[in-house]
Coordinates of C-alpha atoms in Angstrom, one line a residue:
X197 CA 3.2 -18.3 -19.0
X198 CA 0.4 -20.9 -19.1
X199 CA 1.9 -23.0 -17.4
X200 CA 3.2 -21.1 -14.5
X201 CA -0.6 -18.7 -14.2
X202 CA -2.1 -21.9 -13.9
X203 CA 0.6 -23.0 -11.4
X204 CA 0.1 -19.7 -9.2
X205 CA -4.3 -20.0 -9.8
X206 CA -4.1 -23.6 -8.3
X207 CA -1.4 -23.1 -5.5
X208 CA -3.6 -22.3 -3.0
X209 CA -6.2 -24.9 -3.3
X210 CA -3.7 -27.0 -3.2
X211 CA -2.0 -25.7 -0.4
X212 CA -5.2 -25.2 1.7
X213 CA -5.8 -29.0 0.4
X214 CA -2.6 -30.7 2.2
X215 CA -1.4 -28.3 4.1
X216 CA -4.6 -26.0 5.8
X217 CA -6.0 -22.5 5.3
X218 CA -2.7 -21.9 7.8
X219 CA -0.1 -22.3 5.6
X220 CA -2.2 -19.8 3.1
X221 CA -2.3 -17.5 5.2
X222 CA 1.3 -18.0 5.6
X223 CA 1.2 -17.5 1.4
X224 CA -0.6 -14.3 1.6
X225 CA 1.7 -12.9 3.6
X226 CA 4.6 -13.5 1.2
X227 CA 2.7 -12.1 -1.4
X228 CA 2.0 -8.7 1.3
X229 CA 6.5 -8.3 2.0
X230 CA 7.3 -8.9 -1.7
X231 CA 5.1 -5.8 -2.7
X232 CA 7.6 -4.1 0.9
X233 CA 10.6 -5.7 -0.8
X234 CA 9.9 -4.2 -4.8
X235 CA 8.6 -1.0 -3.3
X236 CA 11.8 -0.9 -0.8
X237 CA 13.7 -2.7 -3.9
X238 CA 13.7 1.1 -5.6
X239 CA 14.9 3.6 -2.8
X240 CA 18.4 0.5 -1.9
X241 CA 18.5 -1.6 -5.0
X242 CA 18.2 0.7 -7.8
X243 CA 19.4 4.3 -6.3
X244 CA 21.3 3.2 -3.9
X245 CA 19.6 4.7 -0.9
X246 CA 20.2 2.4 2.3
X247 CA 16.7 2.9 4.4
X248 CA 16.6 1.6 7.6
X249 CA 12.7 2.9 8.7
X250 CA 11.0 1.9 5.7
X251 CA 8.9 -0.4 8.0
X252 CA 6.8 3.0 8.4
X253 CA 5.3 3.4 5.5
X254 CA 3.6 0.5 5.4
X255 CA 2.4 2.0 8.7
X256 CA 0.8 5.2 7.1
X257 CA -0.8 2.9 4.9
X258 CA -2.2 0.3 7.0
X259 CA -3.2 3.1 10.0
X260 CA -4.6 5.5 6.7
X261 CA -6.7 2.6 5.1
X262 CA -7.8 1.5 9.4
X263 CA -9.4 5.1 10.0
X264 CA -10.5 5.2 6.8
X265 CA -12.5 1.9 7.2
X266 CA -13.4 1.3 10.9
X267 CA -15.6 2.4 14.1
X268 CA -12.8 4.1 14.7
X269 CA -13.8 7.8 13.3
X270 CA -16.7 5.4 11.6
X271 CA -16.6 6.0 8.2
X272 CA -16.0 3.3 5.4
X273 CA -15.0 4.5 2.3
X274 CA -14.8 1.9 -0.2
X275 CA -11.2 -0.3 -1.5
X276 CA -11.1 1.9 -4.5
X277 CA -10.6 4.9 -2.0
X278 CA -8.4 3.6 0.6
X279 CA -5.7 2.3 -1.3
X280 CA -4.9 5.5 -4.2
X281 CA -5.7 7.8 -0.3
X282 CA -3.0 5.5 1.3
X283 CA -0.2 5.0 -1.4
X284 CA -0.6 9.5 -1.6
X285 CA -0.2 9.9 2.0
X286 CA 2.2 7.3 2.3
X287 CA 4.0 8.7 -1.0
X288 CA 3.7 12.1 0.3
X289 CA 5.5 10.9 4.0
X290 CA 8.7 9.5 2.0
X291 CA 9.2 12.8 0.0
X292 CA 9.1 14.6 3.5
X293 CA 11.7 11.5 4.4
X294 CA 13.8 12.7 1.5
X295 CA 13.8 16.1 1.1
X296 CA 15.5 16.8 4.4
X297 CA 18.6 13.7 3.7
X298 CA 19.2 14.4 0.1
X299 CA 22.7 14.9 0.6
X300 CA 23.1 12.1 2.9
X301 CA 24.7 8.4 1.9
X302 CA 25.4 5.5 3.4
X303 CA 25.1 5.3 7.8
X304 CA 24.1 8.9 8.7
X305 CA 21.0 7.9 5.6
X306 CA 20.1 5.2 8.1
X307 CA 21.1 6.3 10.9
X308 CA 18.3 8.7 10.2
X309 CA 15.9 7.0 8.8
X310 CA 16.2 4.7 11.3
X311 CA 14.9 7.5 13.3
X312 CA 12.4 8.4 10.9
X313 CA 10.6 5.1 11.2
X314 CA 11.0 5.3 15.3
X315 CA 9.2 8.7 15.0
X316 CA 6.1 6.7 13.0
X317 CA 6.1 3.8 15.4
X318 CA 5.8 6.4 18.9
X319 CA 3.4 8.7 17.2
X320 CA 0.9 5.5 16.4
X321 CA 1.6 5.0 20.2
X322 CA 0.9 7.7 21.5
X323 CA -1.3 9.9 19.4
X324 CA -4.1 8.8 21.8
X325 CA -4.0 12.0 23.5
X326 CA -5.8 14.5 23.9
X327 CA -7.3 13.6 20.8
X328 CA -7.6 10.0 20.3
X329 CA -6.7 9.6 17.0
X330 CA -4.8 5.8 16.2
X331 CA -5.9 4.4 19.9
X332 CA -3.1 4.4 21.5
X333 CA -1.3 0.8 21.5
X334 CA -4.6 -1.4 21.7
X335 CA -4.4 -0.1 17.5
X336 CA -7.6 -0.6 15.6
X337 CA -9.7 -3.2 16.2
X338 CA -12.6 -3.9 13.8
X339 CA -10.8 -3.0 10.3
X340 CA -13.4 -3.5 7.1
X341 CA -12.2 -5.6 5.0
X342 CA -12.0 -5.3 1.9
X343 CA -15.1 -6.0 -0.6
X344 CA -14.7 -5.7 -4.0
X345 CA -18.1 -4.3 -6.2
X346 CA -20.4 -5.0 -3.2
X347 CA -18.8 -8.0 -1.4
X348 CA -16.7 -9.1 1.0
X349 CA -13.7 -11.4 1.1
X350 CA -14.1 -11.9 4.7
X351 CA -16.7 -14.5 2.7
X352 CA -15.9 -17.7 1.6
X353 CA -17.2 -18.0 -2.2
X354 CA -19.3 -21.0 -3.1
X355 CA -18.7 -22.3 -7.0
X356 CA -20.7 -25.2 -6.4
X357 CA -18.6 -27.9 -7.4
X358 CA -16.3 -26.0 -4.8
X359 CA -16.5 -23.4 -1.9
X360 CA -13.1 -20.7 -2.5
X361 CA -12.2 -19.5 1.6
X362 CA -11.8 -16.0 2.5
X363 CA -7.7 -16.4 2.5
X364 CA -8.0 -18.2 -1.0
X365 CA -10.0 -15.0 -2.2
X366 CA -7.4 -12.8 -0.1
X367 CA -4.4 -14.6 -1.9
X368 CA -6.1 -13.4 -6.1
X369 CA -6.1 -9.4 -5.0
X370 CA -2.8 -9.8 -3.1
X371 CA -1.0 -11.5 -6.1
X372 CA -3.0 -9.6 -8.2
X373 CA -1.5 -6.7 -6.6
X374 CA 2.1 -8.0 -6.9
X375 CA 2.3 -9.2 -10.4
X376 CA 0.9 -5.1 -11.1
X377 CA 4.0 -3.4 -8.0
X378 CA 6.2 -6.1 -10.6
X379 CA 5.1 -5.0 -13.3
X380 CA 5.7 -0.9 -12.6
X381 CA 8.9 -2.4 -11.1
X382 CA 10.3 -3.5 -15.2
X383 CA 8.9 -1.0 -16.9
X384 CA 10.3 1.8 -14.1
X385 CA 14.1 -0.1 -14.1
X386 CA 13.9 -0.6 -18.7
X387 CA 12.6 4.1 -18.0
X388 CA 15.2 6.9 -18.2
X389 CA 13.6 6.9 -14.2
X390 CA 15.4 3.6 -13.8
X391 CA 19.0 4.4 -14.8
X392 CA 19.3 7.4 -13.6
X393 CA 18.6 5.6 -10.3
X394 CA 21.9 2.9 -10.9
X395 CA 24.0 6.6 -12.3
X396 CA 23.1 7.6 -9.0
X397 CA 24.1 4.5 -7.0
X398 CA 27.1 3.6 -9.3
X399 CA 28.4 7.4 -8.7
X400 CA 25.8 10.1 -8.0
X401 CA 28.8 12.9 -8.8
X402 CA 29.1 11.8 -12.1
X403 CA 25.2 11.4 -12.9
X404 CA 25.3 15.2 -11.8
X405 CA 27.9 15.1 -14.7
X406 CA 25.4 14.8 -17.1
X407 CA 23.0 16.5 -16.4
X408 CA 20.9 14.4 -14.0
X409 CA 19.2 15.7 -11.5
X410 CA 19.8 14.5 -8.4
X411 CA 17.2 15.9 -6.1
X412 CA 14.6 14.7 -8.5
X413 CA 15.4 11.3 -8.9
X414 CA 16.0 11.4 -5.2
X415 CA 12.9 12.5 -4.3
X416 CA 10.9 10.0 -6.6
X417 CA 13.1 7.0 -6.0
X418 CA 11.6 7.6 -1.9
X419 CA 8.0 9.0 -3.2
X420 CA 7.0 5.4 -5.5
X421 CA 8.7 3.1 -2.7
X422 CA 6.9 4.5 -0.3
X423 CA 3.7 4.6 -1.9
X424 CA 4.2 1.2 -2.7
X425 CA 5.1 0.3 0.8
X426 CA 1.5 2.5 1.9
X427 CA -0.4 -0.1 -1.2
X428 CA 0.7 -3.1 1.1
X429 CA 0.1 -2.1 4.2
X430 CA -3.6 -1.3 3.4
X431 CA -4.2 -4.5 2.2
X432 CA -2.9 -5.6 5.3
X433 CA -4.9 -3.7 7.8
X434 CA -8.1 -4.7 5.3
X435 CA -6.6 -8.2 6.1
X436 CA -5.6 -9.1 9.2
X437 CA -8.6 -6.8 10.4
X438 CA -7.0 -5.3 13.3
X439 CA -3.6 -2.8 13.3
X440 CA -1.4 -1.7 16.3
X441 CA 1.7 0.1 16.7
X442 CA 3.4 -3.8 17.4
X443 CA 3.5 -4.8 13.9
X444 CA 5.7 -2.4 12.7
X445 CA 8.1 -2.0 14.7
X446 CA 12.9 -1.6 13.5
X447 CA 12.5 -5.4 13.2
X448 CA 10.2 -5.7 10.9
X449 CA 12.2 -2.9 9.1
X450 CA 15.8 -5.0 8.9
X451 CA 13.5 -8.1 7.6
X452 CA 12.4 -6.1 4.8
X453 CA 15.8 -4.9 3.8
X454 CA 17.5 -8.0 4.4
X455 CA 14.6 -9.9 1.8
X456 CA 16.2 -7.0 -0.8
X457 CA 20.0 -8.6 -0.3
X458 CA 19.2 -12.4 0.0
X459 CA 17.5 -12.0 -3.0
X460 CA 20.0 -9.6 -4.9
X461 CA 19.7 -5.6 -4.5
X462 CA 17.8 -4.5 -8.0
X463 CA 17.0 -7.5 -9.0
X464 CA 13.3 -8.2 -9.3
X465 CA 13.0 -11.7 -9.7
X466 CA 16.2 -12.0 -6.9
X467 CA 13.5 -9.6 -4.5
X468 CA 10.6 -12.0 -5.2
X469 CA 12.8 -14.8 -4.4
X470 CA 14.2 -13.3 -1.2
X471 CA 11.3 -12.0 0.4
X472 CA 9.6 -15.9 0.1
X473 CA 12.4 -17.1 1.7
X474 CA 12.0 -14.8 5.0
X475 CA 8.8 -14.7 4.6
X476 CA 8.0 -18.2 4.6
X477 CA 10.9 -19.7 6.9
X478 CA 9.1 -19.0 9.8
X479 CA 6.3 -21.3 9.3
X480 CA 8.7 -23.3 8.7
X481 CA 10.6 -23.8 11.6
X482 CA 7.5 -23.4 13.8
X483 CA 6.6 -26.7 13.0
X484 CA 10.0 -27.9 13.1
X485 CA 10.6 -25.9 16.8
X486 CA 7.4 -28.4 17.2
X487 CA 8.7 -31.8 17.3
X488 CA 11.3 -30.4 18.7
X489 CA 10.0 -31.2 22.6
X490 CA 11.1 -32.6 25.1
X491 CA 9.8 -36.1 27.8
X492 CA 7.4 -33.3 29.5
X493 CA 5.5 -31.9 26.3
X494 CA 6.8 -28.8 26.4
X495 CA 9.2 -27.6 23.1
X496 CA 13.2 -28.2 23.6
X497 CA 13.3 -24.6 21.5
X498 CA 11.9 -21.7 21.0
X499 CA 10.6 -20.8 17.7
X500 CA 11.5 -16.8 17.3
X501 CA 14.5 -18.2 18.7
X502 CA 15.7 -20.7 16.4
X503 CA 14.3 -18.0 13.7
X504 CA 16.4 -15.5 14.8
X505 CA 20.1 -17.8 15.0
X506 CA 19.0 -19.1 11.9
X507 CA 18.1 -16.2 10.4
X508 CA 21.9 -14.5 11.2
X509 CA 23.4 -17.4 10.7
X510 CA 21.8 -17.0 7.0
X511 CA 22.8 -13.7 7.0
X512 CA 26.5 -14.0 7.8
X513 CA 26.9 -16.6 5.0
X514 CA 25.0 -15.0 2.2
X515 CA 27.5 -12.5 3.0
X516 CA 30.4 -14.4 2.9
X517 CA 29.7 -16.7 0.2
X518 CA 27.8 -15.0 -1.9
X519 CA 27.6 -11.2 -1.0
X520 CA 25.8 -10.7 -4.4
X521 CA 22.6 -12.4 -3.0
X522 CA 21.4 -16.0 -4.2
X523 CA 20.3 -14.4 -7.7
X524 CA 21.8 -11.2 -8.3
X525 CA 21.9 -9.6 -11.5
X526 CA 24.1 -9.8 -14.2
X527 CA 25.6 -6.5 -14.6
X528 CA 25.9 -7.0 -10.2
X529 CA 27.5 -10.3 -10.4
X530 CA 29.9 -8.5 -13.2
X531 CA 31.0 -5.9 -11.0
X532 CA 31.9 -8.1 -7.9
X533 CA 33.3 -11.2 -10.0
X534 CA 35.3 -9.5 -12.9
X535 CA 35.2 -12.7 -16.3
X536 CA 38.8 -12.1 -16.9
X537 CA 42.0 -11.7 -14.3
X538 CA 42.9 -8.6 -16.4
X539 CA 39.5 -6.8 -15.2
X540 CA 40.0 -8.5 -12.2
X541 CA 44.1 -6.0 -11.2
X542 CA 42.7 -3.1 -12.8
X543 CA 39.5 -3.5 -10.2
X544 CA 42.0 -3.7 -7.6
X545 CA 44.4 -1.3 -8.8
X546 CA 41.4 0.9 -9.1
X547 CA 40.0 0.1 -5.1
X548 CA 43.9 0.7 -3.3
X549 CA 44.1 4.0 -5.5
X550 CA 41.0 4.6 -3.9
X551 CA 41.9 3.8 -0.8
X552 CA 45.2 5.7 -0.6
X553 CA 43.4 8.9 -2.0
X554 CA 41.4 8.4 1.5
X555 CA 43.7 7.9 3.8

């Protein structure tokens, strides 16, 4: 643990010195995506509720921060009010999404949550008239940077022997927040609530028969996942200094869901691995695409197209060869790959019975 702590503490300094501050900024976004993926992991990985509109809670948290800490309304609240406020508002939106969808599962739930995410984005895009609330497509600019104890993280700190850049300071803050969310996720996973989520994911009818209040447990999953998204959105707004509806598109929702699926649904280390891989890979591909230039100096491949191509190939390969993810939990690995041929035969038999009953 001490070695891991030293590595994490020295990571931004090493990366910034070796590759430049742009890579430290990429690591900061990887930490933001890690927090987002851990929040979605509660909804999808633990409770088994397919949510395709999760990025809406990220947007709610970001806009809550921006409206309360920018010249738009002339408000400049402190950080210890902004982040809880964003989490609370996102939590309320999570309950609003979960309440009418309690009886939905699978494809139907995915369609409803997909529509919810798009509705939130359209609201952000059009709430500039007749009363200008979100400033429409222009977004909100000059958002206050995060300040701790009166010190702004947007300014470098001179320690005498070295200068910590603003991106380094944000890294340490995001790392602490991500570690806090990981601890909460672990505690939830091992709690009665976490086991109730898993029971609902495995068999909702059996969970109800065992006395689990599936309605409240599902709403709690939506609320907890949304709260993590709201916290991430608030940190994003303070870090970026600007928010607009274009930052919260459907593609972002799919990307966060892919991080959970790629890493391993319901397994915290796997989710962290998936989030880091999918958030850092575009930066690597951008450098690769910049090296592939024609004789006239123009890029041969558009970095965005290359990213989407490789992303699609990777997801297809994962579904074919590692359906449980790169780092699945032991329980899920056992479900998809039984330990003995006898158990495999029983699983196949049960599956065939279920298909016959379905037909």
